[in-house]
Short mmCIF file of C-alpha atoms in Angstrom, two decimals:
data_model
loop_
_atom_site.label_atom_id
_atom_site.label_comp_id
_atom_site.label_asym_id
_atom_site.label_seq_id
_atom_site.Cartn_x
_atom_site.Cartn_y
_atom_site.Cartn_z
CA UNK A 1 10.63 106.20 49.29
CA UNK A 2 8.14 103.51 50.36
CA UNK A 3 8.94 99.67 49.66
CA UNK A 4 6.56 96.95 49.37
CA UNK A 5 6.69 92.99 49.67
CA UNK A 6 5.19 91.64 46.29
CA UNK A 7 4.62 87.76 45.83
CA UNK A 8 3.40 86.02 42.67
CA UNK A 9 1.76 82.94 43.80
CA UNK A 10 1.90 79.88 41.19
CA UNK A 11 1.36 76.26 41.08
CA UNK A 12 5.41 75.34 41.68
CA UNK A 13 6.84 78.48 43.06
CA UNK A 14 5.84 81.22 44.85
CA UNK A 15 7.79 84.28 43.55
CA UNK A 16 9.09 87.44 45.97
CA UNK A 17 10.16 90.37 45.66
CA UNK A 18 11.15 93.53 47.39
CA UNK A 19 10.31 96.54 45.58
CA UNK A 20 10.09 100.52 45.45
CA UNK A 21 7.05 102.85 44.34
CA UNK A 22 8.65 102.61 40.74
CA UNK A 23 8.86 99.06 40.31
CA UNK A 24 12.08 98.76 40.99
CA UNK A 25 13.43 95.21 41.99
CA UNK A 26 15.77 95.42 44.79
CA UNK A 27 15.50 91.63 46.09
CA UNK A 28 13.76 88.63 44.74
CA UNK A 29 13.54 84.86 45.41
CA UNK A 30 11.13 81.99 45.26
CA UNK A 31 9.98 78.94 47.31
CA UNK A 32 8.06 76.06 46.34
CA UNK A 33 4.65 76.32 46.42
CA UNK A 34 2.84 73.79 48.61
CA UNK A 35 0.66 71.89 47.19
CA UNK A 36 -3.53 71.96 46.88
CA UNK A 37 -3.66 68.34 47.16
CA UNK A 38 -2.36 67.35 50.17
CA UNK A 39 -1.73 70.90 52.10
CA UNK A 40 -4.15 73.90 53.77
CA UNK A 41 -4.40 77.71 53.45
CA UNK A 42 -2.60 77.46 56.53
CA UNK A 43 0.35 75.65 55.54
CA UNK A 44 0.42 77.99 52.32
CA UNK A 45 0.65 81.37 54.86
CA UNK A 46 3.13 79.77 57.24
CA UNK A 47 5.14 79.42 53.63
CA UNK A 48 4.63 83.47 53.46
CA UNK A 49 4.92 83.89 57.41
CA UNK A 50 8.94 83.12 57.01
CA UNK A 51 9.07 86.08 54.09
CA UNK A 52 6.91 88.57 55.68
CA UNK A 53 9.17 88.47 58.81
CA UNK A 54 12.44 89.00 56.58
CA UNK A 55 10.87 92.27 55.45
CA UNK A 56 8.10 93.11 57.93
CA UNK A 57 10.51 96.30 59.27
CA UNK A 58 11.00 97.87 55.27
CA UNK A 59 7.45 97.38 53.72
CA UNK A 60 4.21 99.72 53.40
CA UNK A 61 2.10 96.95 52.15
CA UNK A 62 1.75 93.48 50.13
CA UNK A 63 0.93 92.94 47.40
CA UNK A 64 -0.42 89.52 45.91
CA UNK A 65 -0.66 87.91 42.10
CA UNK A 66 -2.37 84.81 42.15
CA UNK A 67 -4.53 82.37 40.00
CA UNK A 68 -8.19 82.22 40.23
CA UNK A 69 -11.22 84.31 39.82
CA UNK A 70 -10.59 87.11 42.29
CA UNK A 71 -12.96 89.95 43.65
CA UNK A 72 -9.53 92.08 43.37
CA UNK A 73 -11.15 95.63 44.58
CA UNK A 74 -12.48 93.32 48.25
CA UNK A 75 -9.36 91.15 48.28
CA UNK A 76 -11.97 87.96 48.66
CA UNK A 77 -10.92 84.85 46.41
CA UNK A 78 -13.80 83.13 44.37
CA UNK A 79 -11.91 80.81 43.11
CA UNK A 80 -7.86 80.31 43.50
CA UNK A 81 -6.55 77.73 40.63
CA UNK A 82 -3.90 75.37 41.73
CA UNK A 83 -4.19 77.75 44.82
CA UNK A 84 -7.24 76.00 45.50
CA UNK A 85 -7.09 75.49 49.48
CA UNK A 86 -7.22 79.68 48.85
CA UNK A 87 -10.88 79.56 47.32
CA UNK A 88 -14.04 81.71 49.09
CA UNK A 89 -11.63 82.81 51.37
CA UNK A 90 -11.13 86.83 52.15
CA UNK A 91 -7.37 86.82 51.27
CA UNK A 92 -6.79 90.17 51.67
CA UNK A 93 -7.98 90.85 55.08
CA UNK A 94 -7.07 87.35 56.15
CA UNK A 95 -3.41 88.77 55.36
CA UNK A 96 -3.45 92.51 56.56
CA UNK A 97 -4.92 91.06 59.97
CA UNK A 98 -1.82 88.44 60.49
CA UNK A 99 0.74 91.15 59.47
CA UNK A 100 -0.66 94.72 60.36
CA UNK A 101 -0.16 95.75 56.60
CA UNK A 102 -2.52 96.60 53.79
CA UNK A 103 -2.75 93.35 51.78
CA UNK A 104 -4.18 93.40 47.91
CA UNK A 105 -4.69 90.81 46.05
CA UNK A 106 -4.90 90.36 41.55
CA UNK A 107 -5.41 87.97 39.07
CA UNK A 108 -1.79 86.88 37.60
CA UNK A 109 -2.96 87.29 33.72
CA UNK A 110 -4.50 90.61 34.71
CA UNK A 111 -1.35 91.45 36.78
CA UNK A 112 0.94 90.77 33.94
CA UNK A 113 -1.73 93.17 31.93
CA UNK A 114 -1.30 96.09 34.50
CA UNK A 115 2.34 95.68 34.05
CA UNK A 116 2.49 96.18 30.36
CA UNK A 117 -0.35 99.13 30.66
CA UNK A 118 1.71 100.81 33.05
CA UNK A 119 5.16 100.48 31.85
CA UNK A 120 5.12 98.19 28.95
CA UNK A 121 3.69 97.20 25.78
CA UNK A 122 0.49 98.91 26.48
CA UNK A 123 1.50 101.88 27.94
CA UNK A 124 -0.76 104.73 26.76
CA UNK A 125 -3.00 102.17 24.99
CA UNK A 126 -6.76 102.84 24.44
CA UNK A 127 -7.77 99.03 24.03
CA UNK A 128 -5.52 96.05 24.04
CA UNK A 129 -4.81 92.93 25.71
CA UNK A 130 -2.43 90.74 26.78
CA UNK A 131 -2.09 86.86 26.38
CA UNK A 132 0.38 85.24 28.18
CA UNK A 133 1.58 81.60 27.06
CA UNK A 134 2.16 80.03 30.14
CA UNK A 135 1.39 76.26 31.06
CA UNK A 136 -1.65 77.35 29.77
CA UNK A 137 -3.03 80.98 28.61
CA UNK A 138 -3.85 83.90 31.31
CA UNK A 139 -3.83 87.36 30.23
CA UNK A 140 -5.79 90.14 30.67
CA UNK A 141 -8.04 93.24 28.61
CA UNK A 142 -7.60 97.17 28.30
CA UNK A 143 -10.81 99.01 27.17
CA UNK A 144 -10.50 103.03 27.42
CA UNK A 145 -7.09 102.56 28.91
CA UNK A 146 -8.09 101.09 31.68
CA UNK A 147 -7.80 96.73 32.89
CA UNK A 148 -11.60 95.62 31.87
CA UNK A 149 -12.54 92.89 34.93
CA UNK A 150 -16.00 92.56 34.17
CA UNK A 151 -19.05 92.54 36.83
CA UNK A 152 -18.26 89.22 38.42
CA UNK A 153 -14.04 89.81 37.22
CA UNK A 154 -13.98 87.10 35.13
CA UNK A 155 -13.11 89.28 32.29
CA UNK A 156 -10.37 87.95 30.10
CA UNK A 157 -10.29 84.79 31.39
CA UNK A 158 -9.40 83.15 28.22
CA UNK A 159 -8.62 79.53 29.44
CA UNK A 160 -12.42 78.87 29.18
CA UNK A 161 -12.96 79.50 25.77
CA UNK A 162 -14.19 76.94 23.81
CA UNK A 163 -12.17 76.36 20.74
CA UNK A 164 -13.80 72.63 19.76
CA UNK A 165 -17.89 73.17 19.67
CA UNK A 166 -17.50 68.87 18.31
CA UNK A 167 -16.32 67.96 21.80
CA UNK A 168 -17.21 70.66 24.22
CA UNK A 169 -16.77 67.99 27.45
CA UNK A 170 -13.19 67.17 26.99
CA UNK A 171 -10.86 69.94 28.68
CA UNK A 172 -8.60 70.09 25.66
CA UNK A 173 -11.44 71.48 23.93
CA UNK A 174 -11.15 75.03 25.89
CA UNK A 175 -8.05 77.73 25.17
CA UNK A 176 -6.28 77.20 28.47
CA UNK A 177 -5.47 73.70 28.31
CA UNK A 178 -3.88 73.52 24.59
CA UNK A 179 -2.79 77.34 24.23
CA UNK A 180 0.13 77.43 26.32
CA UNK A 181 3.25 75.34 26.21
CA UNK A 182 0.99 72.25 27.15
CA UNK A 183 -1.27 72.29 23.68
CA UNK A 184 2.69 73.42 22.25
CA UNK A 185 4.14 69.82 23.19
CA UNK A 186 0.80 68.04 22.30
CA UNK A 187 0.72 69.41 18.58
CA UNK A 188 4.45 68.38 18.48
CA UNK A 189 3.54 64.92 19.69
CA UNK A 190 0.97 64.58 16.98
CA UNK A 191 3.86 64.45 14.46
CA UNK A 192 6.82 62.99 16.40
CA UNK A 193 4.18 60.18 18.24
CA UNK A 194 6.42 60.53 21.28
CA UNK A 195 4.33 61.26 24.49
CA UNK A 196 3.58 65.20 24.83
CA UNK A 197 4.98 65.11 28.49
CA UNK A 198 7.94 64.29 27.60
CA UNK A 199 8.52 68.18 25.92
CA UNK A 200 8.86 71.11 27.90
CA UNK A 201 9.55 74.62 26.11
CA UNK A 202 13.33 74.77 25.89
CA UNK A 203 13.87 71.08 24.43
CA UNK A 204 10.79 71.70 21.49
CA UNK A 205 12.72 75.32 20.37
CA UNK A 206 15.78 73.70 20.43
CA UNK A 207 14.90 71.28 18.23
CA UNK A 208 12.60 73.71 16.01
CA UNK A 209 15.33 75.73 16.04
CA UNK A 210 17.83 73.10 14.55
CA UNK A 211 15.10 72.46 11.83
CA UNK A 212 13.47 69.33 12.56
CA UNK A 213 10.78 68.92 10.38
CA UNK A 214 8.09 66.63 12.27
CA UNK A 215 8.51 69.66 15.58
CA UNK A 216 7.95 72.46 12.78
CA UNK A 217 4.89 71.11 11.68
CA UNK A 218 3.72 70.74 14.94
CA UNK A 219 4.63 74.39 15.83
CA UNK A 220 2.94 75.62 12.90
CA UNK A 221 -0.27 73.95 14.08
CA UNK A 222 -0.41 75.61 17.40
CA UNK A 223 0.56 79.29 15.87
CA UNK A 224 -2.24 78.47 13.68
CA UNK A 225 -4.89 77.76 16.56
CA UNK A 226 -3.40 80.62 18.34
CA UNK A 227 -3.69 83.09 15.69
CA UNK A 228 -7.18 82.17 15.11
CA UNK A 229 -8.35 83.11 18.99
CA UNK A 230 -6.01 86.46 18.66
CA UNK A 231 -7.94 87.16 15.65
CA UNK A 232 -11.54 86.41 17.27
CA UNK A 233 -9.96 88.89 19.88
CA UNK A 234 -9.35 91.55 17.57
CA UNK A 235 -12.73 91.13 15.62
CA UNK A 236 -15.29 91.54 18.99
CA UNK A 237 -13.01 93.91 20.69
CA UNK A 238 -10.94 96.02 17.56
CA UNK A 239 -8.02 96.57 19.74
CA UNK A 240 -5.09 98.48 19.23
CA UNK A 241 -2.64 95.77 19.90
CA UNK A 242 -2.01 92.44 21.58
CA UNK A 243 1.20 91.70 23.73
CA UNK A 244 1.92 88.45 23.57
CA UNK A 245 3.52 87.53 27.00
CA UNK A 246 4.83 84.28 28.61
CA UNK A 247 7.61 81.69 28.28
CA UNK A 248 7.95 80.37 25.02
CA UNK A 249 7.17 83.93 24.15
CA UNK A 250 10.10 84.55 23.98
CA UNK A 251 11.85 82.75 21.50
CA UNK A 252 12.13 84.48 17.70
CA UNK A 253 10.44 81.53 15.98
CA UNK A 254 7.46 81.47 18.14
CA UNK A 255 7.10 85.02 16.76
CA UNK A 256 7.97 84.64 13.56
CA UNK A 257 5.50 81.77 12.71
CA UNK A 258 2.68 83.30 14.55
CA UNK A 259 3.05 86.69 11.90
CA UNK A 260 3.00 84.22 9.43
CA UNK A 261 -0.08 82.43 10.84
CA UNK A 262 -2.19 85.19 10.95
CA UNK A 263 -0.91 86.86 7.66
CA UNK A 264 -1.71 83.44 5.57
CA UNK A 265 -5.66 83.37 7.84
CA UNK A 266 -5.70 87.37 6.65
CA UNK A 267 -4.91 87.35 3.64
CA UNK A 268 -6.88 83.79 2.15
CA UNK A 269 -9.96 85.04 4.41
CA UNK A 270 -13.17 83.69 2.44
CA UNK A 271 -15.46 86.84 3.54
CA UNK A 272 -12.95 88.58 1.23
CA UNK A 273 -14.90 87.63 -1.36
CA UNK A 274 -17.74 89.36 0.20
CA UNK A 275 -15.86 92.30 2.15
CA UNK A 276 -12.24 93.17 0.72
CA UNK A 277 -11.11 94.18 4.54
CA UNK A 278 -10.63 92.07 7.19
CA UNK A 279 -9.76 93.28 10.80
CA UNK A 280 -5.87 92.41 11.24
CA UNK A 281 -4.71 92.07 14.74
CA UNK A 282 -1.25 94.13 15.46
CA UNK A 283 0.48 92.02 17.99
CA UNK A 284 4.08 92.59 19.71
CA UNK A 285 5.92 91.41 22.58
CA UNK A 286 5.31 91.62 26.13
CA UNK A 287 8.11 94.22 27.55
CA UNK A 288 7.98 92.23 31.08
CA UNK A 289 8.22 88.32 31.10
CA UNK A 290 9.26 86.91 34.77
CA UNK A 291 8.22 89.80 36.73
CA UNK A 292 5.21 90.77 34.77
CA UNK A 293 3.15 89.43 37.68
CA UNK A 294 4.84 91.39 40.16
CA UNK A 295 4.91 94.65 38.76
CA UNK A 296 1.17 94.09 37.94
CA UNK A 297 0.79 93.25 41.47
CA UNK A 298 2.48 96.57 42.16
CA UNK A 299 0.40 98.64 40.69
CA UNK A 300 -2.86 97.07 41.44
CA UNK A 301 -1.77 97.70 45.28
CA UNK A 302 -0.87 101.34 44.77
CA UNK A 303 -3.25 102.17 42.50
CA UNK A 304 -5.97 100.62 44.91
CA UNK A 305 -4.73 102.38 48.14
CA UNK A 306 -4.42 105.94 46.01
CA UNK A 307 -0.87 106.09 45.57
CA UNK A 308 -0.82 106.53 42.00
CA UNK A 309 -2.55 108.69 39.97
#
């Protein structure tokens, strides 16, 4: 059985894991990530130089989730998010030349899309998507059952939708900065008046969770701006269902209020009184959370080098 060295690179930590053909976790860990501002590609590979060598005796290949607009299919990175020092760079073969492996590299929201369309949420799904609530939104889409990238591969990159035509040149305007847990602590601010970076995920639930009134109405808010974008989703795309993926996916409330967000937009639809049906999106949860990214990776890899089917 072949095993393969899978990273998933973020802005704080850069995820590892070792892993089998089927996924199979057999050793992970993390390091920090350093960062765009003040460090270089090259001080970002010596970080992976010290991993590779751990493993460099057990693996068949790498494989790489990462931010950014990514030519996945050459490995070359158009753009690398708060990878930046990573950008117009040929990652891939960059890689495979310092460690005499096969190197891929994917998008993290399409990653954690392969992972739920090969053994998750999606599996056997004609169309669907993914949307993953991170510190923003990343996700990816599945048209004839296969991850839709798009000619240039910027395909489901939903953090630059616009979702405020009034102010289009303020970035809380577009999906990826007030969709994830960010826009989450800002809508609770709007009620509390406490500063939104004070909040993180954990401390807003908790609270939500113990009924406080002024955080409720602020989580309502955001479930009702994200229902809205999973509905425009639905509408241009009529998808079979939408995994919702991500942190503070996985709390119950979250959940609960977002049904209840796009039932009340459903159901009090004004083009009702035109047309009596309205296109309802069926959403569920993500199967994978943590490792989505690194089973995507997975499977990107061996489905790129023919190993799977």
């Amino acid at each position: 059985m072949k095993n393969y060295l899978v990273f998933d690179g973020g802005g704080t930590f850069t995820k590892y894991a070792l892993m089998d053909e089927n996924a199979v976790i057999l050793e992970k860990d993390k390091v920090p990530t350093p960062g765009f501002a003040d460090h270089t590609k090259e001080d970002y590979y010596k970080v992976l130089d010290g991993i590779v060598e751990k493993y460099k005796d057990q693996i068949s290949g790498i494989a790489i989730s990462m931010p950014g607009m990514l030519d996945s299919i050459r490995g070359y990175a158009i753009t690398a998010g708060f990878l930046n020092y990573l950008a117009n760079s040929p990652v891939a073969d960059e890689l495979s030349l310092r460690y005499g492996v096969p190197v891929t590299i994917e998008n993290d929201g399409k990653c954690a899309a392969l992972a739920e369309l090969w053994k998750g949420s999606l599996k056997g799904c004609t169309n669907g998507a993914v949307v993953v609530l991170g510190t923003g939104v990343a996700g990816g889409l599945v048209i004839d059952g296969k991850l839709y990238r798009g000619t240039r591969f910027t395909a489901g990159e939903y953090s630059y939708t616009c979702i405020n035509d009034r102010n289009r040149m303020i970035l809380d305007s577009y999906w990826g900065l007030c969709g994830g847990a960010q826009g989450l602590a800002k809508a609770v601010a709007n009620y509390t008046g406490k500063n939104w970076e004070e909040y993180d995920g954990i401390e807003i639930f908790r609270l939500a969770n113990a009924g406080d009134e002024e955080v409720l109405k602020g989580l309502k808010d955001f479930t009702d701006a994200l229902s809205t974008q999973i509905y425009n989703l639905n509408v241009l795309l009529d998808l079979d269902v939408i995994a919702i993926g991500g942190g503070i996916s996985q709390q119950p409330l979250l959940h609960q209020y977002l049904k209840e967000s796009l039932e009340e937009l459903i159901v009090n639809h004004p083009i009702r009184m035109i047309a009596p049906y309205i296109p309802t999106p069926n959403i569920t949860n993500c199967r994978y959370y943590n490792d989505a990214n690194l089973i995507g990776a997975l499977y990107h890899f061996m489905k790129l080098k023919g190993e799977l089917a």
